């Protein structure tokens, strides 16, 4: 809003569009648009509009299918792992074409799972040592 008011003020003081471009670093098209809008509707007209809620990218049936897939153990579907990660679930969704060619981010998957009360936890991995005395050291460890 401050930049828009600056454009209007500079214009009222007689500055050219090119001078305002150098001062505000806005495009000349944008500056002309701000001035035109201000002249037609005043200060209220140049206020930034709050963005509306976007149209949902996925319909309810697609979201339900994603949640349903997340509740099926991967082994049952023929995958070589015991639990889903978001990236593996994302890949399975694409492999099975659940979204009819659309792609879904792992963040969107996480939100769908959370909405439906499906618990998701990142899998932890452990590394084994190639030390031949690892087992004995591990047993003596105080932790």
Coordinates of N, CA, C and O in Angstrom, one line a residue:
X1 N 0.8 -1.2 0.0 CA 0.0 0.0 0.0 C 0.9 1.3 0.0 O 0.5 2.2 -0.6
X2 N 2.0 1.2 0.7 CA 2.9 2.3 0.8 C 3.4 2.7 -0.6 O 3.5 3.8 -0.9
X3 N 3.8 1.7 -1.3 CA 4.4 1.9 -2.7 C 3.3 2.6 -3.6 O 3.6 3.5 -4.4
X4 N 2.1 2.1 -3.4 CA 1.0 2.6 -4.3 C 0.7 4.1 -3.9 O 0.5 4.9 -4.8
X5 N 0.7 4.4 -2.6 CA 0.6 5.8 -2.2 C 1.7 6.6 -2.7 O 1.5 7.8 -3.1
X6 N 2.9 6.1 -2.7 CA 4.1 6.8 -3.2 C 3.9 7.1 -4.7 O 4.3 8.2 -5.1
X7 N 3.4 6.2 -5.4 CA 3.2 6.4 -6.9 C 2.2 7.5 -7.0 O 2.4 8.4 -7.9
X8 N 1.1 7.5 -6.3 CA 0.0 8.5 -6.4 C 0.6 9.9 -6.0 O 0.4 10.9 -6.7
X9 N 1.4 9.9 -5.0 CA 2.0 11.2 -4.5 C 2.9 11.8 -5.5 O 2.9 13.0 -5.9
X10 N 3.8 10.9 -6.1 CA 4.8 11.4 -7.1 C 4.0 11.9 -8.3 O 4.4 12.9 -8.9
X11 N 3.0 11.2 -8.7 CA 2.2 11.6 -9.9 C 1.5 13.0 -9.6 O 1.5 13.8 -10.5
X12 N 1.0 13.1 -8.4 CA 0.4 14.4 -8.0 C 1.4 15.6 -8.0 O 1.0 16.7 -8.3
X13 N 2.6 15.2 -7.7 CA 3.7 16.3 -7.7 C 4.2 16.6 -9.1 O 5.1 17.4 -9.2
X14 N 3.7 15.9 -10.1 CA 4.2 16.1 -11.5 C 5.3 15.3 -12.0 O 5.8 15.5 -13.1
X15 N 5.7 14.2 -11.3 CA 6.7 13.3 -11.7 C 6.2 12.5 -12.9 O 5.1 12.2 -13.0
X16 N 7.1 12.3 -13.9 CA 6.8 11.4 -15.0 C 6.8 10.0 -14.6 O 7.3 9.6 -13.6
X17 N 6.2 9.1 -15.4 CA 6.1 7.7 -15.1 C 7.5 7.1 -15.1 O 7.9 6.3 -14.2
X18 N 8.4 7.6 -16.0 CA 9.8 7.1 -16.0 C 10.5 7.5 -14.7 O 11.3 6.7 -14.2
X19 N 10.3 8.6 -14.2 CA 10.9 9.1 -12.9 C 10.4 8.2 -11.7 O 11.1 7.8 -10.8
X20 N 9.1 7.9 -11.8 CA 8.5 7.1 -10.7 C 9.0 5.6 -10.8 O 9.2 5.0 -9.8
X21 N 9.2 5.2 -12.0 CA 9.8 3.8 -12.2 C 11.2 3.7 -11.5 O 11.5 2.8 -10.8
X22 N 12.0 4.8 -11.7 CA 13.4 4.8 -11.1 C 13.3 4.8 -9.5 O 14.0 4.2 -8.8
X23 N 12.3 5.6 -9.0 CA 12.1 5.7 -7.6 C 11.5 4.5 -6.9 O 12.0 4.1 -5.9
X24 N 10.5 3.9 -7.5 CA 9.8 2.8 -6.9 C 10.2 1.4 -7.3 O 9.9 0.4 -6.7
X25 N 10.9 1.3 -8.5 CA 11.3 0.0 -9.1 C 10.1 -0.8 -9.5 O 10.2 -2.0 -9.5
X26 N 9.0 -0.2 -9.8 CA 7.9 -0.8 -10.3 C 7.9 -0.7 -11.8 O 8.5 0.2 -12.4
X27 N 7.1 -1.5 -12.6 CA 7.1 -1.4 -14.0 C 6.2 -0.2 -14.4 O 5.3 0.2 -13.6
X28 N 6.5 0.3 -15.6 CA 5.7 1.5 -16.0 C 4.2 1.1 -16.2 O 3.3 1.9 -15.9
X29 N 4.0 -0.1 -16.6 CA 2.6 -0.6 -16.8 C 1.9 -0.5 -15.4 O 0.8 -0.1 -15.3
X30 N 2.6 -1.1 -14.4 CA 2.0 -1.1 -13.1 C 1.7 0.3 -12.5 O 0.7 0.5 -11.9
X31 N 2.6 1.2 -12.8 CA 2.5 2.5 -12.3 C 1.3 3.2 -13.0 O 0.4 3.8 -12.3
X32 N 1.2 3.0 -14.3 CA 0.0 3.6 -15.0 C -1.3 3.0 -14.5 O -2.3 3.7 -14.4
X33 N -1.3 1.7 -14.2 CA -2.5 1.0 -13.7 C -2.9 1.6 -12.3 O -4.0 1.8 -12.0
X34 N -1.9 1.8 -11.4 CA -2.2 2.4 -10.1 C -2.8 3.8 -10.2 O -3.8 4.1 -9.6
X35 N -2.2 4.6 -11.1 CA -2.7 6.0 -11.3 C -4.1 6.0 -11.9 O -5.0 6.7 -11.4
X36 N -4.3 5.1 -12.9 CA -5.7 5.0 -13.5 C -6.7 4.6 -12.5 O -7.8 5.1 -12.3
X37 N -6.4 3.5 -11.7 CA -7.3 3.0 -10.7 C -7.6 4.1 -9.6 O -8.7 4.2 -9.2
X38 N -6.5 4.8 -9.2 CA -6.7 5.9 -8.2 C -7.6 7.0 -8.7 O -8.5 7.4 -8.1
X39 N -7.4 7.4 -10.0 CA -8.2 8.4 -10.6 C -9.7 8.0 -10.7 O -10.6 8.8 -10.6
X40 N -9.9 6.7 -10.9 CA -11.3 6.2 -11.1 C -12.0 6.0 -9.7 O -13.2 6.2 -9.6
X41 N -11.3 5.5 -8.7 CA -11.9 5.1 -7.5 C -11.4 5.7 -6.2 O -11.8 5.3 -5.1
X42 N -10.3 6.5 -6.3 CA -9.8 7.0 -5.0 C -8.9 6.1 -4.3 O -8.5 5.0 -4.8
X43 N -8.6 6.4 -3.1 CA -7.7 5.6 -2.2 C -8.2 4.2 -2.0 O -7.4 3.2 -2.0
X44 N -9.5 4.1 -1.8 CA -10.1 2.7 -1.6 C -9.8 1.8 -2.7 O -9.5 0.6 -2.5
X45 N -9.8 2.3 -3.9 CA -9.6 1.5 -5.1 C -8.2 0.9 -5.2 O -8.0 -0.2 -5.8
X46 N -7.2 1.6 -4.7 CA -5.8 1.0 -4.8 C -5.4 0.2 -3.6 O -4.3 -0.3 -3.6
X47 N -6.3 0.0 -2.7 CA -6.0 -0.9 -1.6 C -5.8 -2.4 -2.1 O -6.6 -2.8 -2.9
X48 N -4.8 -3.1 -1.6 CA -4.7 -4.5 -2.0 C -5.9 -5.3 -1.5 O -6.4 -5.1 -0.4
X49 N -6.3 -6.1 -2.4 CA -7.5 -7.0 -2.0 C -6.9 -8.2 -1.3 O -5.9 -8.8 -1.7
X50 N -7.7 -8.7 -0.3 CA -7.3 -9.9 0.3 C -7.6 -11.1 -0.6 O -8.6 -11.2 -1.2
X51 N -6.6 -11.9 -0.7 CA -6.8 -13.1 -1.6 C -7.9 -14.0 -1.1 O -8.0 -14.2 0.1
X52 N -8.8 -14.4 -1.9 CA -9.8 -15.3 -1.5 C -9.3 -16.7 -1.3 O -8.1 -17.0 -1.7
X53 N -10.1 -17.6 -0.8 CA -9.7 -19.0 -0.6 C -9.6 -19.6 -2.0 O -10.6 -19.5 -2.8
X54 N -8.5 -20.2 -2.3 CA -8.4 -20.9 -3.6 C -9.3 -22.0 -3.8 O -9.8 -22.6 -2.9
X55 N -9.5 -22.4 -5.0 CA -10.4 -23.5 -5.4 C -9.6 -24.7 -5.0 O -8.4 -24.9 -5.3
X56 N -10.2 -25.7 -4.3 CA -9.4 -26.9 -3.9 C -8.9 -27.6 -5.1 O -9.6 -27.8 -6.1
X57 N -7.7 -28.0 -5.1 CA -7.1 -28.7 -6.2 C -7.6 -30.1 -6.4 O -7.6 -30.6 -7.4
X58 N -8.0 -30.7 -5.2 CA -8.4 -32.1 -5.3 C -9.8 -32.2 -4.7 O -10.1 -31.7 -3.7
X59 N -10.6 -33.0 -5.4 CA -12.0 -33.2 -4.9 C -12.0 -34.2 -3.8 O -11.0 -34.9 -3.5
X60 N -13.1 -34.2 -3.0 CA -13.2 -35.0 -1.8 C -12.9 -36.5 -2.1 O -12.3 -37.2 -1.3
X61 N -13.4 -37.0 -3.2 CA -13.2 -38.4 -3.5 C -11.7 -38.8 -3.7 O -11.2 -39.8 -3.2
X62 N -10.9 -37.8 -4.3 CA -9.5 -38.0 -4.4 C -8.8 -38.0 -3.1 O -7.9 -38.8 -2.8
X63 N -9.2 -37.0 -2.2 CA -8.6 -36.9 -0.9 C -8.9 -38.2 -0.1 O -8.0 -38.7 0.6
X64 N -10.1 -38.7 -0.2 CA -10.5 -39.9 0.5 C -9.7 -41.1 0.0 O -9.3 -42.0 0.8
X65 N -9.4 -41.2 -1.3 CA -8.6 -42.3 -1.9 C -7.2 -42.2 -1.3 O -6.6 -43.3 -1.1
X66 N -6.6 -41.0 -1.2 CA -5.3 -40.9 -0.7 C -5.2 -41.4 0.8 O -4.4 -42.2 1.2
X67 N -6.2 -41.0 1.6 CA -6.3 -41.4 3.0 C -6.5 -42.9 3.1 O -5.8 -43.6 3.9
X68 N -7.3 -43.5 2.2 CA -7.5 -44.9 2.2 C -6.2 -45.7 1.8 O -5.9 -46.7 2.5
X69 N -5.5 -45.2 0.8 CA -4.3 -45.9 0.5 C -3.2 -45.8 1.6 O -2.5 -46.8 1.9
X70 N -3.2 -44.7 2.3 CA -2.3 -44.5 3.4 C -2.5 -45.5 4.6 O -1.6 -45.8 5.3
X71 N -3.7 -46.0 4.6 CA -4.0 -47.0 5.7 C -3.8 -48.4 5.4 O -3.9 -49.3 6.2
X72 N -3.5 -48.7 4.1 CA -3.1 -50.0 3.7 C -1.6 -50.3 3.9 O -0.8 -49.5 3.4
X73 N -1.2 -51.3 4.5 CA 0.2 -51.6 4.7 C 0.9 -51.7 3.3 O 0.3 -52.4 2.5
X74 N 2.0 -51.1 3.2 CA 2.7 -51.2 1.9 C 3.0 -52.7 1.4 O 2.9 -53.0 0.2
X75 N 3.3 -53.6 2.4 CA 3.6 -55.0 2.0 C 2.4 -55.6 1.4 O 2.6 -56.4 0.4
X76 N 1.2 -55.3 1.8 CA 0.0 -55.9 1.2 C -0.2 -55.5 -0.3 O -0.7 -56.2 -1.1
X77 N 0.3 -54.3 -0.6 CA 0.2 -53.8 -2.0 C 1.4 -54.2 -2.8 O 1.6 -53.8 -4.0
X78 N 2.4 -55.0 -2.2 CA 3.5 -55.5 -2.9 C 4.7 -54.6 -2.9 O 5.7 -54.8 -3.6
X79 N 4.8 -53.6 -2.0 CA 6.0 -52.8 -1.9 C 6.9 -53.4 -0.9 O 6.5 -54.1 0.1
X80 N 8.2 -53.3 -1.1 CA 9.2 -53.9 -0.2 C 9.6 -53.2 1.1 O 10.7 -53.3 1.5
X81 N 8.6 -52.5 1.7 CA 8.9 -51.8 2.9 C 7.7 -51.9 3.8 O 6.6 -52.3 3.4
X82 N 7.9 -51.7 5.1 CA 6.8 -51.9 6.1 C 5.9 -50.8 6.4 O 4.8 -50.9 6.9
X83 N 6.4 -49.5 6.2 CA 5.6 -48.4 6.5 C 5.8 -47.3 5.4 O 6.8 -47.3 4.7
X84 N 4.8 -46.5 5.4 CA 4.8 -45.4 4.4 C 5.6 -44.2 4.9 O 5.5 -43.8 6.0
X85 N 6.4 -43.6 4.0 CA 6.9 -42.3 4.2 C 6.1 -41.4 3.3 O 5.4 -41.9 2.4
X86 N 6.1 -40.1 3.4 CA 5.3 -39.3 2.5 C 5.8 -39.4 1.1 O 4.9 -39.5 0.2
X87 N 7.1 -39.5 0.9 CA 7.6 -39.6 -0.5 C 7.2 -41.0 -1.1 O 6.8 -41.0 -2.3
X88 N 7.2 -42.0 -0.3 CA 6.8 -43.3 -0.9 C 5.3 -43.4 -1.1 O 4.9 -44.0 -2.1
X89 N 4.5 -42.8 -0.3 CA 3.1 -42.7 -0.5 C 2.8 -41.9 -1.7 O 1.9 -42.2 -2.5
X90 N 3.5 -40.8 -1.9 CA 3.3 -39.9 -3.1 C 3.6 -40.7 -4.3 O 2.9 -40.6 -5.3
X91 N 4.7 -41.5 -4.3 CA 5.0 -42.4 -5.5 C 3.9 -43.4 -5.7 O 3.6 -43.6 -6.9
X92 N 3.4 -44.0 -4.7 CA 2.4 -45.0 -4.8 C 1.1 -44.4 -5.4 O 0.4 -45.0 -6.2
X93 N 0.8 -43.2 -5.0 CA -0.4 -42.5 -5.6 C -0.2 -42.3 -7.1 O -1.1 -42.5 -7.8
X94 N 1.0 -41.9 -7.5 CA 1.3 -41.7 -8.9 C 1.3 -43.0 -9.6 O 0.7 -43.1 -10.7
X95 N 1.9 -44.0 -9.0 CA 1.9 -45.4 -9.7 C 0.5 -45.9 -10.0 O 0.2 -46.5 -11.0
X96 N -0.4 -45.7 -9.0 CA -1.8 -46.2 -9.1 C -2.7 -45.3 -9.8 O -3.9 -45.5 -9.9
X97 N -2.2 -44.1 -10.2 CA -3.0 -43.0 -10.9 C -4.3 -42.7 -10.1 O -5.4 -42.6 -10.7
X98 N -4.2 -42.6 -8.8 CA -5.4 -42.3 -8.0 C -5.9 -40.9 -8.3 O -7.1 -40.7 -8.2
X99 N -5.1 -40.0 -8.7 CA -5.5 -38.6 -8.9 C -5.7 -38.3 -10.4 O -5.7 -37.1 -10.8
X100 N -5.9 -39.3 -11.2 CA -6.2 -39.1 -12.7 C -5.1 -38.2 -13.3 O -5.5 -37.2 -14.0
X101 N -3.9 -38.4 -13.1 CA -2.8 -37.7 -13.8 C -2.3 -36.5 -13.0 O -1.3 -35.9 -13.4
X102 N -3.1 -36.0 -12.0 CA -2.6 -34.9 -11.2 C -1.5 -35.3 -10.3 O -1.5 -36.5 -9.9
X103 N -0.7 -34.4 -9.8 CA 0.3 -34.7 -8.8 C 0.0 -34.0 -7.5 O -0.6 -32.9 -7.5
X104 N 0.4 -34.6 -6.4 CA 0.1 -34.1 -5.1 C 1.4 -34.0 -4.4 O 2.2 -34.9 -4.4
X105 N 1.6 -32.9 -3.7 CA 2.9 -32.7 -3.0 C 2.8 -33.5 -1.7 O 1.7 -33.8 -1.2
X106 N 4.0 -33.8 -1.1 CA 4.0 -34.5 0.1 C 3.4 -33.7 1.3 O 2.8 -34.3 2.2
X107 N 3.5 -32.4 1.2 CA 2.8 -31.5 2.2 C 1.3 -31.7 2.1 O 0.6 -31.7 3.2
X108 N 0.8 -31.7 0.9 CA -0.7 -31.9 0.8 C -1.1 -33.3 1.3 O -2.1 -33.4 2.0
X109 N -0.3 -34.3 1.1 CA -0.6 -35.6 1.6 C -0.6 -35.6 3.2 O -1.5 -36.1 3.8
X110 N 0.4 -34.9 3.7 CA 0.5 -34.8 5.2 C -0.7 -34.1 5.7 O -1.3 -34.5 6.7
X111 N -1.2 -33.0 5.1 CA -2.4 -32.3 5.6 C -3.6 -33.2 5.5 O -4.5 -33.2 6.4
X112 N -3.8 -34.0 4.4 CA -4.9 -34.9 4.3 C -4.9 -35.9 5.4 O -6.0 -36.2 6.0
X113 N -3.8 -36.5 5.7 CA -3.7 -37.5 6.7 C -4.0 -36.9 8.1 O -4.7 -37.5 8.9
X114 N -3.5 -35.7 8.3 CA -3.8 -35.0 9.6 C -5.3 -34.7 9.7 O -5.9 -34.9 10.8
X115 N -5.9 -34.2 8.6 CA -7.4 -33.9 8.6 C -8.2 -35.1 9.0 O -9.2 -35.0 9.7
X116 N -7.8 -36.2 8.6 CA -8.5 -37.5 8.8 C -8.1 -38.3 10.0 O -8.5 -39.4 10.2
X117 N -7.2 -37.7 10.8 CA -6.8 -38.3 12.0 C -5.9 -39.5 11.8 O -5.8 -40.4 12.7
X118 N -5.2 -39.6 10.7 CA -4.3 -40.7 10.4 C -2.9 -40.3 10.9 O -2.4 -39.3 10.5
X119 N -2.4 -41.1 11.9 CA -1.1 -40.8 12.4 C 0.0 -41.1 11.5 O 0.0 -42.2 10.9
X120 N 0.9 -40.2 11.3 CA 2.0 -40.4 10.4 C 3.2 -40.0 11.2 O 3.3 -39.0 11.9
X121 N 4.2 -40.9 11.2 CA 5.5 -40.6 11.9 C 6.6 -41.0 10.9 O 6.5 -42.1 10.2
X122 N 7.6 -40.2 10.9 CA 8.7 -40.5 10.0 C 9.4 -41.8 10.5 O 9.5 -42.0 11.7
X123 N 9.9 -42.6 9.6 CA 10.6 -43.8 10.0 C 12.0 -43.5 10.4 O 12.6 -42.6 9.8
X124 N 12.5 -44.2 11.4 CA 13.8 -44.0 11.8 C 14.7 -45.1 11.3 O 14.2 -46.2 11.2
X125 N 15.9 -44.8 11.0 CA 16.8 -45.9 10.5 C 18.0 -46.0 11.5 O 18.4 -45.0 12.0
X126 N 18.5 -47.2 11.6 CA 19.6 -47.4 12.4 C 20.7 -48.0 11.5 O 20.5 -48.7 10.6
X127 N 21.9 -47.6 11.9 CA 23.1 -48.2 11.2 C 23.8 -49.2 12.0 O 23.9 -49.1 13.2
X128 N 24.2 -50.3 11.4 CA 24.9 -51.3 12.1 C 26.4 -51.1 11.9 O 26.8 -50.6 10.8
X129 N 27.2 -51.4 12.8 CA 28.6 -51.3 12.7 C 29.2 -52.5 12.1 O 28.7 -53.6 12.3
X130 N 30.3 -52.4 11.4 CA 31.0 -53.5 10.8 C 32.2 -54.0 11.8 O 33.0 -54.8 11.5
X131 N 32.2 -53.4 13.0 CA 33.2 -53.7 14.0 C 32.9 -55.1 14.5 O 31.7 -55.4 14.9
X132 N 33.8 -56.1 14.5 CA 33.5 -57.4 14.9 C 33.1 -57.5 16.4 O 32.4 -58.4 16.8
X133 N 33.6 -56.6 17.2 CA 33.3 -56.6 18.6 C 32.1 -55.6 19.0 O 31.9 -55.2 20.1
X134 N 31.3 -55.2 17.9 CA 30.2 -54.3 18.1 C 29.2 -54.8 19.2 O 28.8 -54.0 20.0
X135 N 28.8 -56.0 19.1 CA 27.8 -56.6 20.0 C 28.3 -56.5 21.4 O 27.5 -56.1 22.3
X136 N 29.5 -56.8 21.7 CA 30.0 -56.8 23.1 C 30.1 -55.3 23.6 O 29.8 -55.0 24.7
X137 N 30.6 -54.4 22.7 CA 30.6 -53.0 23.1 C 29.2 -52.5 23.4 O 29.0 -51.7 24.3
X138 N 28.3 -52.9 22.5 CA 26.9 -52.4 22.7 C 26.3 -52.8 24.0 O 25.6 -52.0 24.7
X139 N 26.6 -54.1 24.4 CA 26.1 -54.6 25.7 C 26.7 -53.9 26.9 O 26.1 -53.7 27.9
X140 N 28.0 -53.5 26.8 CA 28.7 -52.8 27.9 C 28.3 -51.4 27.9 O 28.6 -50.7 28.9
X141 N 27.7 -50.8 26.9 CA 27.4 -49.4 26.8 C 26.4 -49.0 27.9 O 25.4 -49.8 28.2
X142 N 26.6 -47.9 28.7 CA 25.7 -47.5 29.8 C 24.3 -47.0 29.3 O 23.4 -46.9 30.0
X143 N 24.1 -46.7 28.0 CA 22.8 -46.2 27.5 C 21.8 -47.2 27.2 O 21.9 -48.3 27.1

